[in-house]
CSV table of C-alpha atoms in Angstrom, one decimal:
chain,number,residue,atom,x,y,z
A,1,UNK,CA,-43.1,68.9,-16.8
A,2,UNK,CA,-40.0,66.9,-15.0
A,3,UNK,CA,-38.6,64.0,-17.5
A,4,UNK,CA,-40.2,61.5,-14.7
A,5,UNK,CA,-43.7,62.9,-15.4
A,6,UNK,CA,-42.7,63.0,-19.3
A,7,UNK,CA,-41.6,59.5,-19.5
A,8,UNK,CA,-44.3,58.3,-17.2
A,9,UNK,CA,-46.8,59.6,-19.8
A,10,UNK,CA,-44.6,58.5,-22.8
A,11,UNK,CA,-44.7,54.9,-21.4
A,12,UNK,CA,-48.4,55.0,-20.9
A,13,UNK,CA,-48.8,56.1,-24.4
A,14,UNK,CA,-46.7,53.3,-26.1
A,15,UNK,CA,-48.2,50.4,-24.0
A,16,UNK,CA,-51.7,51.7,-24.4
A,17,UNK,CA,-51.3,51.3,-28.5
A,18,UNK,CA,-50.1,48.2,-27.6
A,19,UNK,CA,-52.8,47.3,-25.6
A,20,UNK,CA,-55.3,48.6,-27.7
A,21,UNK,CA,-53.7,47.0,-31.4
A,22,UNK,CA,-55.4,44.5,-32.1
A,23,UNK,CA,-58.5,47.0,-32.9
A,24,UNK,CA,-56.6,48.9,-35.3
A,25,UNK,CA,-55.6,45.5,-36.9
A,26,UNK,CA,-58.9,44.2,-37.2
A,27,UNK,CA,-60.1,47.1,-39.2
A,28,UNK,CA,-58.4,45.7,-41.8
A,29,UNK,CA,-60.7,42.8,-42.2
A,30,UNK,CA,-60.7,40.4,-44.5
A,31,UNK,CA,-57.1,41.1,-45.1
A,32,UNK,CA,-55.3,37.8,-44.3
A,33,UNK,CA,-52.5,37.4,-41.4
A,34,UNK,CA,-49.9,37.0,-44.0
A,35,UNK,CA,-50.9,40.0,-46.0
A,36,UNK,CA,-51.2,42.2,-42.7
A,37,UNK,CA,-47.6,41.2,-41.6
A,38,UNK,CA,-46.3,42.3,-45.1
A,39,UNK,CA,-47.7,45.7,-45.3
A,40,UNK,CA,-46.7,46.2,-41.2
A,41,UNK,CA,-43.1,45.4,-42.6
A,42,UNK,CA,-42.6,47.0,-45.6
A,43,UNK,CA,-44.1,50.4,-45.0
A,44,UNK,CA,-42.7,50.6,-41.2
A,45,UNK,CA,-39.0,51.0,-42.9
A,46,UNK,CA,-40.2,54.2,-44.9
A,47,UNK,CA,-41.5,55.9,-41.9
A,48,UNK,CA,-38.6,54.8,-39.7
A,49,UNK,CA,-36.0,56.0,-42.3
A,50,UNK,CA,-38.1,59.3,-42.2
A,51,UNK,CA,-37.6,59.8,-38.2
A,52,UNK,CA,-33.6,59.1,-39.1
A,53,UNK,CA,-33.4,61.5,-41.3
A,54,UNK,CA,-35.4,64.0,-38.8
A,55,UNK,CA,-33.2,63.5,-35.9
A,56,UNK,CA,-29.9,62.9,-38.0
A,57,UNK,CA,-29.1,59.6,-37.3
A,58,UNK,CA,-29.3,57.9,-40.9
A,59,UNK,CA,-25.7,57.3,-41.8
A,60,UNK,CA,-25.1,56.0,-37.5
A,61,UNK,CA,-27.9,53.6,-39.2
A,62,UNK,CA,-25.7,52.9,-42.0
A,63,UNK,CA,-22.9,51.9,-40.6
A,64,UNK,CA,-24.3,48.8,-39.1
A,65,UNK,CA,-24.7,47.6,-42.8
A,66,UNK,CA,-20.7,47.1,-42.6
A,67,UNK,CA,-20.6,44.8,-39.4
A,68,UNK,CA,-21.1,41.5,-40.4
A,69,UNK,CA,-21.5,40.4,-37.8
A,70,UNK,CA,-24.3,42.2,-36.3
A,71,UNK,CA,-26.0,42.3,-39.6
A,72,UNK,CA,-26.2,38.4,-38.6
A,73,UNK,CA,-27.5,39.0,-35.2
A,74,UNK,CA,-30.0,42.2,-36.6
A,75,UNK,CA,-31.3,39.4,-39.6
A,76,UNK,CA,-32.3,36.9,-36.7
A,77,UNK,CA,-34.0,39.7,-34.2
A,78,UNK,CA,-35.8,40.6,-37.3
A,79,UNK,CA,-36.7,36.9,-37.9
A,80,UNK,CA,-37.8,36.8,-34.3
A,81,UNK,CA,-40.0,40.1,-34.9
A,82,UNK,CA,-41.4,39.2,-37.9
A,83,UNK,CA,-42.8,35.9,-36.2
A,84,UNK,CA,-44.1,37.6,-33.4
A,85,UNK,CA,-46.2,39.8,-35.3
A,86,UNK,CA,-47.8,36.6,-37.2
A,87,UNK,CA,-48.3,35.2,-34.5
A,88,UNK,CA,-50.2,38.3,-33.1
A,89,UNK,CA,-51.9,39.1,-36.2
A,90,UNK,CA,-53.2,35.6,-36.9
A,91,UNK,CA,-54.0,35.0,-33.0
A,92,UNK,CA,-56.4,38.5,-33.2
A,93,UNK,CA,-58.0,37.3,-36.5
A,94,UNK,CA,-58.9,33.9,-35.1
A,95,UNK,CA,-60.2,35.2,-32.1
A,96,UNK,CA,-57.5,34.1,-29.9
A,97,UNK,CA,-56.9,37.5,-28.4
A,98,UNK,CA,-57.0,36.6,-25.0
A,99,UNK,CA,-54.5,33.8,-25.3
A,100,UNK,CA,-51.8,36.6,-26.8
A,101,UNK,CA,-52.8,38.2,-23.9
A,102,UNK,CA,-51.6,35.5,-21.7
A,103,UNK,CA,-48.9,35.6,-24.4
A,104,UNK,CA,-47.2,38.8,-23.1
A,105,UNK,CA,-48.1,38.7,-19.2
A,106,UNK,CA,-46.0,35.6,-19.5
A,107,UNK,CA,-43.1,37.4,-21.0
A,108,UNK,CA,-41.8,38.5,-18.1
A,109,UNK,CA,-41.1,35.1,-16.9
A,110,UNK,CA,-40.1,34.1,-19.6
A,111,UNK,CA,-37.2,36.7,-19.8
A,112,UNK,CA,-36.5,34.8,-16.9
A,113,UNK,CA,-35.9,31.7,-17.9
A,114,UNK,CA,-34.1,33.0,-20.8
A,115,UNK,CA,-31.7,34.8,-18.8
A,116,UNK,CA,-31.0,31.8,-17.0
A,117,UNK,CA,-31.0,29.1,-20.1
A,118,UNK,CA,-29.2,31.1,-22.7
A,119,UNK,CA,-27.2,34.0,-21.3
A,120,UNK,CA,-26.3,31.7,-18.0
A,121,UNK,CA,-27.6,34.6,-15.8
A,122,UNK,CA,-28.5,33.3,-11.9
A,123,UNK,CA,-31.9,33.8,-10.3
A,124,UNK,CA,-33.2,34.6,-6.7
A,125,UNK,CA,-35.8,32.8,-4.8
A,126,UNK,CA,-38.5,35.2,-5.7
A,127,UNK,CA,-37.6,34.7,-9.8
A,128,UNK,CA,-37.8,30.9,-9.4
A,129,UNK,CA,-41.2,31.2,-7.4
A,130,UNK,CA,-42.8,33.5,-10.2
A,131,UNK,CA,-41.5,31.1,-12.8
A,132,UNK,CA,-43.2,28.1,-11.1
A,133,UNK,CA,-46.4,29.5,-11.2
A,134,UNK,CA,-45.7,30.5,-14.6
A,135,UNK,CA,-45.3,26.5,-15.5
A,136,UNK,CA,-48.2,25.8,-13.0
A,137,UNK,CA,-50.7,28.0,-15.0
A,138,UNK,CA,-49.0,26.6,-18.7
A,139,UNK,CA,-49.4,22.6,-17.4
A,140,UNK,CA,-53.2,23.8,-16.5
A,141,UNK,CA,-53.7,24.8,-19.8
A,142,UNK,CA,-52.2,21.8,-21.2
A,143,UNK,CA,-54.2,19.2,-18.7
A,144,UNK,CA,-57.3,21.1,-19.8
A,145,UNK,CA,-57.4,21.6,-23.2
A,146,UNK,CA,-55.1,18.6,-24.1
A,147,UNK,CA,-52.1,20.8,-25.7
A,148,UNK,CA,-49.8,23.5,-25.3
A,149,UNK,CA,-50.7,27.2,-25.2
A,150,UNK,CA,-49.4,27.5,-28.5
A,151,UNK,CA,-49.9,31.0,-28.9
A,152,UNK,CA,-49.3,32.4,-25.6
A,153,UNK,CA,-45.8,30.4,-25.8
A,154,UNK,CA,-45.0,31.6,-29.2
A,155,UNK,CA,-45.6,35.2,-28.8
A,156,UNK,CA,-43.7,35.3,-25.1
A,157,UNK,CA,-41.0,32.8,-26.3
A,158,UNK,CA,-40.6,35.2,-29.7
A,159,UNK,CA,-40.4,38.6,-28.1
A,160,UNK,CA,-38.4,37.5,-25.1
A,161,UNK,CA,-35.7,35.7,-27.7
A,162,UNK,CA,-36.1,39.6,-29.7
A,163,UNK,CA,-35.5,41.2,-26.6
A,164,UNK,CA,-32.0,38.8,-25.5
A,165,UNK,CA,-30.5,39.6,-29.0
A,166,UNK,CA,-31.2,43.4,-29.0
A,167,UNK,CA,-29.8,43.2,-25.7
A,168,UNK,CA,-26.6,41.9,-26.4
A,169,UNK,CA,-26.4,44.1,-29.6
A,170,UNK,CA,-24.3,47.5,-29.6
A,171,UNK,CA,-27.2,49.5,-31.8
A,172,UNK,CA,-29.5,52.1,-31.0
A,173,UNK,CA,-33.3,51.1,-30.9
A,174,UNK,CA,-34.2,53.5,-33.7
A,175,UNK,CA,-31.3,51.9,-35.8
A,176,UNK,CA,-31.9,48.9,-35.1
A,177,UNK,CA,-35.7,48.9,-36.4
A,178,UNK,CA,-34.6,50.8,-39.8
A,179,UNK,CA,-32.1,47.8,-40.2
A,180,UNK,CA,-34.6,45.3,-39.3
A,181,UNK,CA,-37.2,46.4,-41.2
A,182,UNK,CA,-34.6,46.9,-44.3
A,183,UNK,CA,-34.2,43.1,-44.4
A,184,UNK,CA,-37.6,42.4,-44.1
A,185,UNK,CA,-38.8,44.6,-46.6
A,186,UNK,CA,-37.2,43.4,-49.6
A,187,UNK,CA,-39.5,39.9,-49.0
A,188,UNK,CA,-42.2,41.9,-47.8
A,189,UNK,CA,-42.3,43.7,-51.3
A,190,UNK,CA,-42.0,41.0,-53.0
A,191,UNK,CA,-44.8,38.9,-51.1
A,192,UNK,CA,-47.5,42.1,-51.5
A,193,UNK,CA,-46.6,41.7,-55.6
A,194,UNK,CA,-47.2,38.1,-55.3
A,195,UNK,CA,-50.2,38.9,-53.8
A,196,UNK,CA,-51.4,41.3,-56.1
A,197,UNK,CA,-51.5,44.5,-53.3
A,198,UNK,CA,-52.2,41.6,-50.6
A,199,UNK,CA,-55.8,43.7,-50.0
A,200,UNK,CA,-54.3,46.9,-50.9
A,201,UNK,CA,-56.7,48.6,-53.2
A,202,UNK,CA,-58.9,45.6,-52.9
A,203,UNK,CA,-61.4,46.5,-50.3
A,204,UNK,CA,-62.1,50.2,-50.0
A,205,UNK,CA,-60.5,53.1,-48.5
A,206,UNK,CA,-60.7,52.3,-45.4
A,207,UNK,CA,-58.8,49.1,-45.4
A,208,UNK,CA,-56.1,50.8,-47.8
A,209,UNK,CA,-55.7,53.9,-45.0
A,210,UNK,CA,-54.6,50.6,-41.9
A,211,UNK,CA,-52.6,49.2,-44.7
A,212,UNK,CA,-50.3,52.5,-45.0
A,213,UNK,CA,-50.6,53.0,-41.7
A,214,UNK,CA,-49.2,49.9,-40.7
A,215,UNK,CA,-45.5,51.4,-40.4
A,216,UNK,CA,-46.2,54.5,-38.5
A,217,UNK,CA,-48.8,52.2,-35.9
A,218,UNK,CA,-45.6,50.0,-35.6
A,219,UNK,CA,-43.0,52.7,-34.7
A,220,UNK,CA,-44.6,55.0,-32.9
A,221,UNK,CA,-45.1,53.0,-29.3
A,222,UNK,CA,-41.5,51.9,-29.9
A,223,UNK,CA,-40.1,55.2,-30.1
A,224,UNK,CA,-42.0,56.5,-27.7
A,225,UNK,CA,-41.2,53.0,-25.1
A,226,UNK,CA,-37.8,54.0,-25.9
A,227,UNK,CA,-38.2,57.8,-24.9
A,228,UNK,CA,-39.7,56.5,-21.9
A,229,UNK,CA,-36.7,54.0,-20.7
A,230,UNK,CA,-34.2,57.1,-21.1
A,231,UNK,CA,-36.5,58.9,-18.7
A,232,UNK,CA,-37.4,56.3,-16.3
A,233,UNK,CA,-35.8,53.8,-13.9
A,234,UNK,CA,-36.5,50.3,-15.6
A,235,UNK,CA,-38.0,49.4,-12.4
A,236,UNK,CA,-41.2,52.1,-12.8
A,237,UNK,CA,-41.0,50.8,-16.6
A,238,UNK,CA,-41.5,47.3,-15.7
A,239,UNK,CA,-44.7,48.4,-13.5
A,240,UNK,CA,-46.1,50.5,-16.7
A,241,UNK,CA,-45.5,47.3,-18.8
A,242,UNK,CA,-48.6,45.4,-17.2
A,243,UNK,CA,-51.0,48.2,-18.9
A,244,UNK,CA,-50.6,46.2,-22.2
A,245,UNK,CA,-51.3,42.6,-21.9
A,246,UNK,CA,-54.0,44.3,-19.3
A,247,UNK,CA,-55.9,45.9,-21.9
A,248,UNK,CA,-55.3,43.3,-24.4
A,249,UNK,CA,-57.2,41.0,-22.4
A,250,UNK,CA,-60.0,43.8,-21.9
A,251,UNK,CA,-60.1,44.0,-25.9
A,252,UNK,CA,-61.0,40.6,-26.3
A,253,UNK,CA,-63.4,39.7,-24.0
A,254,UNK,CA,-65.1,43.2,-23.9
A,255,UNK,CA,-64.6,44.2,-27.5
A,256,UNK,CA,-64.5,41.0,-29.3
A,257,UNK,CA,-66.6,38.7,-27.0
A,258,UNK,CA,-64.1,36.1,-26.9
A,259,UNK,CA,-65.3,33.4,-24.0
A,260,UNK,CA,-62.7,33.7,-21.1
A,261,UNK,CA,-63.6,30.5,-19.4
A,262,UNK,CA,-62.6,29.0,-15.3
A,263,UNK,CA,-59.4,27.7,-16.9
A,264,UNK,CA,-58.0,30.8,-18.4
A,265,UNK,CA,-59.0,32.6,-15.5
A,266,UNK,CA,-57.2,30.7,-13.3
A,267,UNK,CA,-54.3,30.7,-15.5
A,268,UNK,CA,-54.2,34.0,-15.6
A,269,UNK,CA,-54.3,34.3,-11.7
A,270,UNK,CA,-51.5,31.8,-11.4
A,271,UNK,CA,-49.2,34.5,-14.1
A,272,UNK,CA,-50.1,37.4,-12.2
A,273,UNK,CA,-49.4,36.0,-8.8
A,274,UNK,CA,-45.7,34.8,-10.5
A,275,UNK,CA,-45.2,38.4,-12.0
A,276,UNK,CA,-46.3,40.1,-8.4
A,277,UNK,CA,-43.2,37.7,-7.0
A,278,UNK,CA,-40.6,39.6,-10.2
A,279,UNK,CA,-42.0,42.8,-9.8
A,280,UNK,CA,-41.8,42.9,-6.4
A,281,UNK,CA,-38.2,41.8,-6.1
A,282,UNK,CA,-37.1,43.7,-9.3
A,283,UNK,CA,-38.5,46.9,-6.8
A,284,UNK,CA,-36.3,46.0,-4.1
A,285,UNK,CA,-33.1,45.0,-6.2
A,286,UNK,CA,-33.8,49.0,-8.1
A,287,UNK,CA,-34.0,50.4,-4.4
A,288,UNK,CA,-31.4,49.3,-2.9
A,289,UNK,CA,-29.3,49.8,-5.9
A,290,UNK,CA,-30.2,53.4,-6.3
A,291,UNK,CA,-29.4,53.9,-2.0
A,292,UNK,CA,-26.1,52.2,-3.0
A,293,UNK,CA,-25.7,54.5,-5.6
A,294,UNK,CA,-26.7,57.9,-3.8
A,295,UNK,CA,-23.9,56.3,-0.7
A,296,UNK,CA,-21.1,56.3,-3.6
A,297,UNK,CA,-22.2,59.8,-4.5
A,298,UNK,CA,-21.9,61.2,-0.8
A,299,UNK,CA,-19.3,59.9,-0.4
């Protein structure tokens, strides 16, 4: 199988679990949002430190501990992570699935803007167009139901702030998740104490076997979205991303009969006709810098 095909698949795999999450998450029901987030913090670092130790990399992880510096960058990513998995969690278990769908087709844009804002990057025509009808479909939500997508916003505005950070951070992605979830699982720990196993124990096997689980369903699509950016251009990566939020949205409408009404609808047709303008143009910039790059190498 040729490493295209291999990370093809790989990047399938990870945004399909994605996708797909939120019906793993709900079989821990009644579990609160809070509780969920602790277990998915505490028992990812476990697993993580276990796929370190497999592919010897646990003391390249250690070393970061003696960086101040990025130990203050790696505390606020995890900040940012921890927030976007409440957000997630609570979104799913208030049936607000399809807005966190909305949530991440928006993130795209919303990278966007971020590059622009906070890391003073310039934009093309096409980027400005898809992040006009990114506003346009966020004002329509706003004019129709009074306020701000709150949860579409916080998720994309979360992750896209995660994503800036690890960008501009010098660690490996594996690394970076063992230190992440290292701060986070001290107060993790402590909140499932507090909580008295926050549901652990507390409503049959079944429940108990999602909570454990929580850590490997959290690393494995990373590792393997990882895998699949070593393998692939970021432009064929980018086109795989849409089979996420794509499924998400399929989830709660199909699975959990959440209402998708005129107004979402049409906000999601306003998002997907901005991300057609990125994706687009992010396929012609990765063309014509690969036919710049084959001219260097003939000549």
């Amino acid at each position: 199988m040729s490493d295209e095909r291999r990370g093809f698949l790989l990047g399938v795999t990870a945004y399909l679990i994605w996708g797909f999450a939120a019906l793993y998450w709900t079989q821990a029901e009644p579990v609160k949002a809070q509780d969920l987030l602790a277990h998915r913090a505490f028992w990812s670092m476990p697993f993580v430190l276990l796929c370190l130790l497999f592919i010897g990399r646990f003391r390249a992880a250690l070393a970061i501990l003696r960086q101040p510096w990025t130990m203050v960058m790696m505390t606020t990513s995890a900040l940012l992570g921890a927030t976007n998995w409440l957000v997630f969690l609570w979104a799913i278990s208030h049936e607000r699935a399809s807005e966190a769908a909305l949530g991440y087709f928006l993130l795209p844009l919303v990278n966007v803007v971020i590059g622009l804002t906070v890391f003073r990057e310039s934009i093309d025509t096409p980027q400005k167009v898809g992040v006009g009808f990114a506003l346009a479909a966020v004002l329509l939500q706003v004019s129709s139901h009074g306020g701000l997508p709150l949860v579409a916003l916080g998720l994309s505005l979360s992750f896209g702030l995660y994503g800036g950070i690890r960008k501009k951070v010098n660690v490996g992605s594996l690394e970076g998740l063992f230190i992440e979830t290292l701060v986070m699982s001290p107060f993790a720990l402590a909140w499932i104490v507090y909580r008295e196993g926050a549901g652990l124990g507390q409503y049959g096997l079944g429940v108990d076997l999602v909570l454990l689980g929580a850590g490997a369903f959290t690393a494995i699509p990373l590792i393997a979205y990882v895998a699949a950016g070593r393998l692939l251009p970021l432009s064929a990566l980018g086109l795989v991303f849409y089979i996420g939020p794509t499924a998400q949205l399929l989830v709660a409408v199909f699975a959990f009969g959440e209402a998708f009404t005129g107004v979402q609808a049409a906000a999601f047709v306003l998002v997907w006709i901005g991300l057609a303008f990125v994706t687009v143009d992010n396929y012609r910039r990765s063309r014509k810098l690969r036919r710049q790059r084959t001219l260097s190498a003939e000549g």
